[in-house]
Every structure is written in structure tokens, then in C-alpha cells.
């Protein structure tokens, strides 16, 4: 029987599990792994910072649903992946990290660069094991792959360098399995659900990520119940399009119509949604929750009935049990409110006489001129709000931002991963100036890997969302200013097409020219520094906090900031 190194067996097992790409930076303890990857069909993507590699791998895995890898050297090398892997752990992307380790003889001796990766990564993974016995390499790797795929999360394989180079028998491959059972509630539970829905006079549907692949069934049940549909931000791509019942999102990133519908319904059908903020649920409604994860039932807000089931299959079984409603007043009220809400949001999505650029106008132009199947990423903060509110879903486009982990600097790295997975697809990153400059070096990865990503920078010379949070608390914003270089010129030096826009009259032509570029491109757009992200419902505390900010800022000599904020958000309409 032929022999292979442990590194070869690990790589071959991951390849058989569907891995196509591995993101990372080479290093001494990883050398046998990278040698094995070089001989395999897995493509190595050389990033400049491991955090970027983790974000990119996670984005590829999230959009493709296939296992994607990243790999790093011992100590700081593999440690750098952690923030990007937390993102995948929380959004359910199947990613495997090969964390190479010092030789086993050096472990537990406080040797330079020694890091206990199991202690570090156990909190952000569904599998985390060290290969200590070379004969167990295939089994541990197969279990890691299978767990990441089926539990939709991060698997970490810790591989000491001395173990990686040992040769062992090349036994038959251990297969990974991905069963797809279809689960529905019992007949008794379905009857109970239909009875509760029959009693409802103002029924609303709140659709979450679990509604992916259930679009037609969702529309059918809304039609039968005459129920408006609100959706979570993560469900936008699958619920919003071709949907006459859509009333948008609720929550802090949501809009007025979605907020009021959920708060005012007397019966809420919660479908595949694990929305965390309990204050946005209705106070006195009958709540029916259906989810494929039993642990999600009732964990965010008290519910009347909880049932375990795949949304598509469950709705197909539930539909014949429902009588069609006739009263459309609740539905019409909130769909009309949705139309008015969208019109109100679009007021700033236009040129201004002063030339000032509102971010809403920028994103509406991206929406207008981007390709039909474009993929959009957005940094945490105000960028994600504009993407969610102003990029229209059409059943082909995808949006991705850090909604559960809430990190900065995710958009550009995620765009790299999506572009690598879909080389012929238009991929657009909406990056904040703070987020982009945090991991700026990996613009070089786009050039080196020949990835034609399109990077749009919201350049307001501040950590804008943090500034907003401070103002709402009644605080004068401190330490949020950013002194940026000419990002367009910087991009050109790196090898990008680069263009800077400072006047709204120039923006439309610049967006079209930017999107037409064949290679990587960066559009540096200087947007209004005073733009507020308006929540769907303005609370008294927020008004008082903003009033306190204006008083404090004026007393501190920041009259220009106060005037700009008031004119930009409350005078010009």
C-alpha cells in the first residue's frame, strides 16, 4: 500500500468534501500543507492578512453553500483568522481552518509562538480538534468537514508540523455525508396552527432566512391569509422580490411599514426567523413560530405555539388546511404605507443643488446600473443600512453584510471571496472609509489574484455609525474623525482603476464608467458627513439625546456641525 504524508491526506479529504479554494498566508509550520495543496485541485489564494482570508472564505462558503478552507502558520498566523471566523460561525457558513501548530515536542512548554488554538477557537466553531495521532488524520478531517457542512459553521483542524510530515498508509477515503431530511410538524400541530390562524383578524407574516427556497409558498399563504409580509434583513434576497405583500424590514435597520405591521398585528406567523430584538415583536398578539431549529422556538419572545419544520414543506402541508380570508383592510393599509415609506426614503436619492452627495443617491445609482445578478457586500455600520434599504432584490442578486457579528471591515474581503467563487459575476463592495482602511493592504490581493471586484467607498471622513450612536446618546462625538488619503490615487498606484467624486452632478456618469471597468476598480465617493440613519420609529429618548448633543456641541464651539446636521436631515426634504 502506498504512503502519503498526513498533510496530503488532510488536503485530499477536504478536496473530496467539496473544497475548491483555500485562503491564507504561507509559513514554516504550514509548509507541508501548502505543498500538498499545490499538488491537489484546491486553489490557494494568497491574501495579505489572515483576517481577510477568513472573511473571503466565509463569503464564498455562504453564497455557494460548499465547504471552503483557510490555513495559517503557527501562533499569530492562525490566530489572525479569528474575527473572520467568528463571522462565519454566526452566519452559518461552512468553513474549515487548518491551524498549523508547533511540533508536539514544543507544546505546553511556553515555547515562542505557542498558542492553545483549541482554547481560542472552541467558542467560535462547531468542531475543533488537534490531530495528535497520524493514523487518525483522515477520520478527524472527514469529521471536521462533515460537521462544518451539516451544522453550517466553522471547523478547526489543529495540525502540528511534525505530524503533518509523517507518512502513513493511504487507506481508502473516508466519505463525508450531507443528509437533507425534510421535517414538518405533526398533523395535530398543523391543525392547531390552522385553528389559531382562523381566529386572526389582522394576520402578519414575519419571514426570516429559513424562507430561502420557499418564496412561492410564502406568497401563496400570504394571499390566502391576506397577510402582509415583513422580513428580516438576512431574508431580503429571498422574500422581497415579486412580492405584492412585502412591507419591508422591522428593527433598527428597518422601515416604518414593516415596523408598524409587526407591532399592530393580532396574529403573527413567524417563519424561519430568529430575530433577536424582542422590543420589535408585538405586545399582545398570538405568535406562531415555525423553525427548523427547535432551540430557536420562543427564545427571542414568548410565543403561543412553536413547531419544528422546514418552511417550504410545512407551508405546503398547511395551505390546504386554511380557509381563505376576505378582509384585506390590514393588508392594504400596510402595503400602502410601504409605498409611501419607500417614496420617503427615495427623497434623498437624487442630486442636490449644493452638489452634496447623499449616500442614498449613490446606492440607488448602483442599484440602477449594476448587473441583474450582481452580488453586493457592505461594511457594518451605515453602509449596510443603505444596501438593505436601497438595493432592490430581484431573485438573482445577493447581498451580504455582517448582521449577526456586526464587525467592521468585512465588505472588501467578502467581495474578494465571492468574486473568486463567481469569476464572471459582478461583485460590488460598499465599504466605509474606516472599514476599508482597516484592511487596506488586501486591495493588493485583488490585483494579484486578478479579481475584478468593484469597491465603492463611502468617504465621509469619519466612523459615521459610531458618531451617530454617540449623538443619539446625547454625547458630543469624539475620536471618530478620519484623515484619509486620496483613495482613488492610492488605488491607481496599487493597480486598480480609481476615481474620486465630490459633486452629485458628476456621480451618475462616474458610477457607469466605474461599473464598466474590466478589472478591479475603486470609486471614492465623498458623501455627506451629516447623514443620519433614521430608525423606523423615533423614540422620545432618541430625540432628547439628539437635542442634548446639539446643546453640548454648540457650547463646545461645533456650531457648523450642528447646523449641517439640522439642514441635511430636518430642513431639506
XYZ file of C-alpha atoms in Angstrom:
573
model
C 0.000 0.000 0.000
C 1.323 3.451 -0.905
C 2.081 6.015 1.762
C 1.270 9.710 1.941
C 2.030 12.492 4.369
C -0.637 13.456 6.877
C -0.797 16.855 5.169
C -1.635 15.156 1.866
C -4.391 13.086 3.476
C -5.904 16.166 5.132
C -5.915 18.101 1.861
C -7.269 15.207 -0.199
C -10.061 14.585 2.311
C -11.089 18.243 2.162
C -10.987 18.150 -1.624
C -13.272 15.107 -1.668
C -15.630 17.004 0.663
C -16.027 19.702 -1.989
C -13.390 22.267 -1.066
C -12.228 24.293 -4.076
C -10.320 27.184 -2.537
C -8.054 27.771 0.445
C -7.245 31.306 1.635
C -4.195 32.091 3.727
C -0.571 33.091 4.139
C 2.221 30.528 3.957
C 4.575 29.948 6.886
C 7.057 27.426 8.234
C 4.711 25.116 10.143
C 2.295 25.147 7.193
C 4.837 24.162 4.550
C 3.791 20.526 4.182
C 0.140 21.573 3.904
C 0.816 24.145 1.179
C 2.967 21.576 -0.650
C 0.009 19.187 -0.567
C -2.401 21.901 -1.742
C -0.067 22.714 -4.626
C -0.344 19.092 -5.794
C -4.129 18.995 -5.375
C -7.045 20.563 -7.269
C -7.641 23.042 -4.445
C -6.599 26.565 -5.451
C -4.545 28.618 -2.993
C -5.488 32.299 -2.630
C -2.620 34.304 -1.188
C -4.054 37.108 0.954
C -2.063 39.828 2.726
C -3.792 39.456 6.098
C -5.298 36.269 7.514
C -8.428 38.078 8.737
C -9.182 38.908 5.114
C -8.711 35.243 4.210
C -11.278 34.210 6.809
C -13.823 36.794 5.622
C -13.272 35.774 1.986
C -13.573 32.049 2.708
C -16.728 32.677 4.728
C -18.343 34.736 1.974
C -17.580 32.074 -0.628
C -18.973 29.359 1.629
C -22.065 31.414 2.492
C -23.073 32.076 -1.107
C -22.095 28.699 -2.572
C -23.076 26.504 0.380
C -19.898 24.466 -0.183
C -17.012 23.882 2.182
C -14.253 26.473 1.855
C -10.888 26.433 3.594
C -8.348 28.791 5.082
C -4.970 27.903 6.535
C -2.307 29.598 8.584
C 1.033 29.134 10.270
C 1.561 28.620 13.985
C 0.948 31.281 16.628
C -0.004 34.708 15.226
C -0.591 33.316 11.714
C -3.563 31.139 12.576
C -4.635 33.489 15.369
C -5.274 36.305 12.880
C -8.217 34.415 11.350
C -10.380 34.684 14.439
C -12.558 37.720 13.657
C -13.417 36.495 10.168
C -14.169 33.031 11.522
C -16.475 34.467 14.172
C -18.396 35.993 11.251
C -18.798 32.558 9.606
C -19.646 30.922 12.927
C -22.511 33.361 13.418
C -23.886 33.474 9.874
C -23.755 29.726 9.271
C -21.064 29.418 6.602
C -19.277 26.026 6.301
C -15.593 26.927 6.658
C -12.627 24.810 7.755
C -9.443 26.272 9.200
C -6.207 24.304 9.103
C -4.384 25.852 12.036
C -0.838 24.565 11.787
C 0.929 24.202 15.114
C 4.382 23.902 16.610
C 5.911 20.442 16.798
C 4.342 18.315 19.532
C 7.648 18.237 21.452
C 7.387 22.019 21.919
C 3.787 22.154 23.106
C 2.966 23.037 26.717
C 6.450 24.477 27.268
C 5.646 28.184 26.749
C 7.655 27.969 23.530
C 7.791 31.130 21.366
C 4.633 31.468 19.210
C 2.816 28.742 21.137
C -0.949 29.334 21.170
C -3.587 26.976 22.550
C -5.786 27.031 19.466
C -8.368 24.697 20.959
C -8.995 27.117 23.812
C -9.123 30.060 21.402
C -11.332 28.594 18.685
C -13.745 26.419 20.670
C -16.035 29.411 21.220
C -16.455 30.145 17.501
C -16.581 26.695 15.927
C -18.775 23.623 15.650
C -15.708 21.354 15.589
C -12.212 21.925 16.954
C -9.723 19.068 17.315
C -5.985 18.505 17.083
C -4.501 15.683 15.032
C -2.133 14.069 17.507
C -2.147 10.566 16.072
C -1.170 10.427 12.372
C -3.392 7.394 11.869
C -6.438 9.492 12.836
C -5.808 12.263 10.275
C -8.357 11.157 7.692
C -11.057 10.484 10.266
C -10.635 13.804 12.062
C -10.548 15.728 8.783
C -13.648 13.961 7.468
C -15.476 14.665 10.749
C -14.416 18.305 10.586
C -15.745 18.654 7.028
C -18.956 16.781 7.762
C -19.654 18.822 10.893
C -18.989 22.168 9.181
C -21.285 21.262 6.282
C -24.144 19.830 8.336
C -24.034 22.201 11.294
C -23.261 25.141 8.998
C -20.333 26.580 10.854
C -16.605 26.648 11.370
C -14.461 23.543 11.835
C -10.883 23.883 13.066
C -8.215 21.246 12.453
C -5.106 21.839 14.553
C -2.127 20.220 12.824
C 1.317 20.146 14.477
C 4.108 20.459 11.936
C 5.818 17.199 12.900
C 2.556 15.296 12.489
C 1.890 16.928 9.088
C 5.051 15.441 7.546
C 4.699 11.878 8.845
C 3.911 9.319 6.160
C 1.132 6.811 6.784
C -0.741 4.234 4.711
C -3.070 5.730 2.132
C -6.229 3.980 3.261
C -9.500 4.223 1.309
C -11.032 7.696 1.578
C -13.487 8.381 4.373
C -16.557 9.973 2.833
C -18.407 12.966 4.215
C -22.194 12.898 4.263
C -24.720 15.673 3.911
C -28.187 14.235 4.542
C -31.141 16.525 3.797
C -34.158 15.322 5.744
C -37.415 17.211 5.254
C -39.124 17.804 8.594
C -42.671 19.046 9.078
C -44.870 19.490 12.145
C -47.221 16.691 13.116
C -50.781 16.655 11.760
C -52.033 17.714 15.178
C -49.657 20.690 15.268
C -50.668 21.734 11.764
C -54.326 21.618 12.795
C -53.562 23.768 15.840
C -51.723 26.282 13.659
C -54.618 26.482 11.187
C -57.112 26.988 14.043
C -55.103 29.860 15.504
C -54.800 31.476 12.080
C -58.547 31.108 11.518
C -59.169 33.267 14.597
C -56.861 36.049 13.456
C -58.348 39.289 12.125
C -55.085 41.145 11.454
C -52.575 38.477 10.488
C -48.993 39.359 9.683
C -46.112 37.203 8.486
C -42.534 37.745 9.610
C -40.202 35.844 7.283
C -36.605 35.000 8.116
C -33.662 33.264 6.490
C -35.461 29.935 6.846
C -37.740 31.052 3.990
C -34.921 30.611 1.471
C -36.266 28.352 -1.314
C -39.857 28.908 -0.094
C -40.718 32.102 -1.978
C -43.723 30.756 -3.903
C -45.195 29.027 -0.847
C -44.767 32.211 1.197
C -46.640 34.255 -1.394
C -49.380 31.613 -1.564
C -50.003 31.631 2.178
C -49.957 35.440 2.325
C -52.554 35.504 -0.444
C -54.770 33.065 1.413
C -54.475 34.865 4.756
C -54.483 38.393 3.248
C -51.382 38.902 5.335
C -48.651 41.499 4.754
C -45.099 40.106 4.898
C -42.283 41.751 6.803
C -38.851 40.173 6.624
C -35.550 40.089 8.437
C -32.514 41.688 6.846
C -30.948 38.281 6.150
C -34.091 37.168 4.295
C -34.186 40.196 1.974
C -32.806 38.361 -1.075
C -35.389 35.567 -0.867
C -38.556 37.394 0.225
C -38.559 40.918 -1.194
C -38.762 40.278 -4.942
C -42.003 39.671 -6.895
C -43.911 40.075 -3.658
C -47.088 42.224 -3.612
C -47.418 41.514 0.135
C -43.995 42.891 1.055
C -43.874 45.675 3.668
C -40.126 45.617 4.307
C -37.983 45.098 7.369
C -38.557 45.953 11.001
C -35.881 46.513 13.660
C -33.380 49.358 13.906
C -32.391 48.875 10.255
C -35.989 48.512 9.156
C -38.603 50.866 7.800
C -41.867 52.339 9.041
C -44.249 49.956 7.274
C -42.501 46.792 8.446
C -42.235 48.099 11.987
C -45.915 49.080 12.289
C -47.234 45.918 10.669
C -45.427 43.629 13.106
C -46.323 45.768 16.138
C -50.019 46.099 15.215
C -50.983 42.597 14.039
C -53.145 40.434 16.297
C -51.621 37.205 14.935
C -48.004 36.849 13.810
C -46.800 33.880 11.787
C -43.065 33.731 12.415
C -41.407 31.681 9.671
C -37.742 30.693 9.909
C -36.933 33.917 11.750
C -34.669 34.195 14.786
C -34.789 37.982 15.079
C -33.046 38.883 18.315
C -34.545 42.225 19.413
C -37.654 41.488 21.463
C -38.815 45.127 21.589
C -39.830 44.906 17.933
C -42.244 41.987 18.436
C -45.964 42.664 19.017
C -47.003 43.131 22.642
C -50.318 41.262 22.765
C -50.519 39.134 19.640
C -50.895 35.419 19.101
C -47.460 34.345 17.865
C -46.970 31.116 15.932
C -43.342 30.207 15.276
C -42.153 27.580 12.808
C -38.433 26.883 12.559
C -36.165 24.005 11.604
C -34.118 24.576 14.775
C -36.032 23.600 17.914
C -33.683 25.723 20.030
C -34.989 28.858 18.272
C -38.591 28.370 19.374
C -39.587 31.058 21.853
C -36.032 32.109 22.661
C -36.419 35.730 21.496
C -40.003 36.432 22.646
C -42.826 34.443 24.262
C -44.881 32.569 21.678
C -48.296 30.926 21.636
C -47.310 27.856 19.623
C -43.973 26.593 18.358
C -43.459 23.901 15.749
C -40.417 22.276 14.193
C -40.312 22.159 10.407
C -38.770 23.051 7.071
C -40.627 26.180 5.935
C -41.274 25.163 2.327
C -42.581 21.694 3.201
C -44.548 22.958 6.193
C -46.329 25.663 4.205
C -47.231 23.131 1.518
C -48.898 20.979 4.168
C -50.516 23.934 5.915
C -52.040 25.621 2.868
C -54.842 23.081 2.248
C -55.929 23.414 5.891
C -56.530 27.160 5.681
C -59.708 28.938 4.661
C -59.162 31.985 2.501
C -59.652 35.286 4.289
C -61.719 38.064 2.698
C -60.872 41.162 4.743
C -57.987 42.993 3.081
C -58.025 46.146 5.216
C -54.964 45.265 7.337
C -53.061 44.161 4.240
C -53.985 47.219 2.180
C -53.172 49.645 4.984
C -49.620 48.358 5.356
C -48.824 47.826 1.682
C -49.944 51.414 1.044
C -47.796 52.533 3.967
C -44.890 50.623 2.402
C -45.308 52.512 -0.874
C -45.266 55.836 0.997
C -42.292 54.769 3.122
C -40.219 53.864 0.066
C -41.115 57.188 -1.564
C -39.964 58.986 1.587
C -36.661 57.065 1.603
C -36.117 57.927 -2.050
C -36.363 61.689 -1.444
C -32.642 61.856 -0.764
C -31.768 59.536 -3.621
C -31.205 62.359 -6.070
C -28.832 65.172 -6.983
C -28.677 68.201 -4.725
C -28.408 71.873 -5.758
C -25.393 72.239 -3.480
C -23.624 69.263 -5.051
C -23.560 67.400 -1.751
C -23.786 63.619 -2.236
C -26.284 61.686 -0.144
C -25.308 58.016 0.251
C -28.863 57.053 -0.694
C -28.358 58.603 -4.133
C -25.110 56.716 -4.616
C -26.658 53.354 -3.724
C -29.739 53.975 -5.881
C -27.396 54.557 -8.831
C -25.555 51.328 -8.053
C -28.912 49.569 -7.944
C -29.882 51.086 -11.301
C -26.690 50.269 -13.196
C -25.422 47.062 -11.582
C -25.947 43.794 -13.430
C -29.044 41.676 -12.873
C -27.193 39.057 -10.835
C -24.740 41.354 -9.042
C -23.582 40.434 -5.547
C -23.287 43.279 -3.037
C -21.352 43.340 0.204
C -21.493 46.130 2.781
C -19.417 47.073 5.785
C -21.007 47.039 9.217
C -22.422 50.475 10.034
C -24.270 52.905 7.791
C -23.144 51.114 4.602
C -25.216 48.055 5.495
C -28.301 50.238 6.073
C -28.076 51.813 2.631
C -27.559 48.416 0.958
C -30.536 46.881 2.747
C -32.823 49.830 2.066
C -31.828 50.848 -1.458
C -30.634 47.740 -3.338
C -33.680 46.016 -4.772
C -33.878 42.235 -4.675
C -34.865 40.522 -7.920
C -34.365 36.835 -7.170
C -30.898 36.825 -8.749
C -28.941 39.414 -6.800
C -27.370 38.671 -3.429
C -26.481 40.919 -0.524
C -24.086 40.091 2.289
C -23.105 42.099 5.321
C -22.143 41.399 8.924
C -25.577 41.302 10.512
C -25.037 38.857 13.385
C -21.386 39.533 14.191
C -21.530 43.264 13.466
C -17.882 43.717 12.516
C -16.159 46.481 10.608
C -14.030 45.908 7.508
C -15.910 42.879 6.194
C -17.146 44.169 2.834
C -13.992 44.275 0.710
C -12.679 40.871 1.915
C -16.095 39.268 1.417
C -16.201 40.691 -2.099
C -12.845 39.038 -2.819
C -14.212 35.638 -1.769
C -17.419 35.982 -3.760
C -15.501 37.119 -6.829
C -13.173 34.127 -6.567
C -16.166 31.798 -6.361
C -18.036 33.550 -9.196
C -15.394 34.928 -11.586
C -17.937 36.039 -14.196
C -20.297 37.760 -11.775
C -20.277 41.461 -10.934
C -19.316 41.872 -7.268
C -19.661 45.269 -5.590
C -18.405 46.184 -2.138
C -19.891 49.203 -0.356
C -17.106 49.992 2.076
C -16.930 52.635 4.744
C -13.747 54.681 4.725
C -12.968 53.365 8.215
C -13.651 49.762 7.248
C -11.675 49.822 4.012
C -8.606 51.453 5.516
C -8.591 48.918 8.350
C -7.625 46.126 5.904
C -6.430 48.271 3.018
C -3.461 46.070 2.159
C -5.648 43.372 0.646
C -6.557 45.552 -2.287
C -3.278 44.038 -3.489
C -4.930 40.609 -3.348
C -7.496 41.705 -5.937
C -4.668 42.689 -8.284
C -2.508 39.636 -7.620
C -5.411 37.203 -7.975
C -6.866 39.129 -10.933
C -10.237 39.611 -9.230
C -12.302 42.341 -10.944
C -14.065 43.470 -7.758
C -15.718 46.878 -7.636
C -15.034 48.777 -4.402
C -17.247 51.783 -3.608
C -16.065 53.899 -0.681
C -18.476 55.943 1.427
C -15.916 58.602 2.256
C -17.340 60.854 4.975
C -14.024 61.165 6.855
C -15.497 59.617 9.986
C -16.606 56.472 11.745
C -20.093 57.593 10.811
C -22.253 54.979 12.536
C -20.298 55.266 15.784
C -20.686 59.034 15.571
C -24.440 58.605 15.206
C -24.565 56.306 18.231
C -22.730 58.903 20.320
C -25.070 61.693 19.247
C -28.212 59.672 19.991
C -26.837 59.113 23.497
C -26.602 62.879 23.888
C -22.809 62.889 23.639
C -20.561 65.107 21.597
C -18.820 62.803 19.139
C -15.173 62.182 19.978
C -12.376 60.213 18.274
C -14.449 59.431 15.181
C -12.634 61.683 12.696
C -10.594 60.066 9.926
C -7.858 61.762 7.954
C -7.937 59.877 4.675
C -5.537 59.960 1.734
C -6.762 60.338 -1.828
C -8.118 56.798 -2.012
C -8.614 56.924 -5.787
C -4.939 57.762 -6.367
C -3.885 55.145 -3.863
C -5.963 52.559 -5.730
C -4.319 53.510 -9.013
C -0.849 53.012 -7.531
C -1.894 49.519 -6.428
C -3.174 48.621 -9.897
C -6.877 49.479 -9.680
C -8.908 51.846 -11.780
C -9.511 54.728 -9.374
C -11.850 57.714 -9.469
C -12.852 60.323 -6.886
C -16.275 62.024 -6.915
C -17.106 65.054 -4.781
C -20.145 66.588 -6.560
C -23.542 64.973 -7.098
C -23.729 66.191 -10.724
C -20.736 64.007 -11.560
C -21.883 60.881 -9.777
C -24.116 59.122 -12.320
C -21.564 59.146 -15.127
C -18.835 58.126 -12.684
C -20.853 55.133 -11.456
C -21.481 53.925 -15.009
C -17.840 54.300 -16.006
C -16.720 52.570 -12.805
C -19.012 49.572 -13.286
C -17.890 49.191 -16.905
C -14.263 48.550 -15.898
C -12.967 45.086 -16.781
C -10.542 44.822 -13.869
C -10.624 45.832 -10.206
C -11.951 49.351 -9.671
C -12.396 51.748 -6.762
C -14.848 54.648 -6.648
C -14.056 57.104 -3.851
C -17.316 58.992 -3.187
C -17.251 61.904 -0.758
C -20.660 61.684 0.916
C -22.404 63.962 3.377
C -20.764 63.716 6.816
C -24.043 64.734 8.493
C -26.278 61.939 7.192
C -28.437 60.287 9.850
C -29.754 56.739 9.652
C -33.379 57.207 10.623
C -34.962 54.280 12.537
C -38.490 53.163 11.609
C -39.873 54.639 14.822
C -38.230 57.609 16.516
C -38.329 57.215 20.291
C -38.522 60.051 22.825
C -35.128 59.106 24.250
C -33.513 59.429 20.827
C -34.998 62.893 20.336
C -33.866 64.016 23.787
C -30.403 62.546 23.189
C -30.041 64.351 19.873
C -31.259 67.588 21.456
C -28.694 67.214 24.234
C -25.995 66.626 21.598
C -26.889 69.859 19.771
C -26.669 71.849 23.018
C -23.330 70.312 24.039
C -21.853 70.615 20.541
C -22.877 74.269 20.300
C -21.323 75.030 23.680
C -18.179 73.218 22.540
C -17.906 75.501 19.508
C -19.139 72.959 16.948
C -21.879 75.178 15.543
C -21.037 74.205 11.961
C -21.574 70.506 12.739
C -24.946 71.188 14.371
C -26.084 73.407 11.513
C -25.032 70.836 8.905
C -26.834 68.031 10.714
C -30.075 70.014 11.063
C -30.098 71.256 7.478
C -29.160 67.900 5.986
C -31.701 65.819 7.895
C -34.548 68.049 9.043
C -34.741 71.135 6.816
C -34.119 69.736 3.314
C -36.874 67.288 2.469
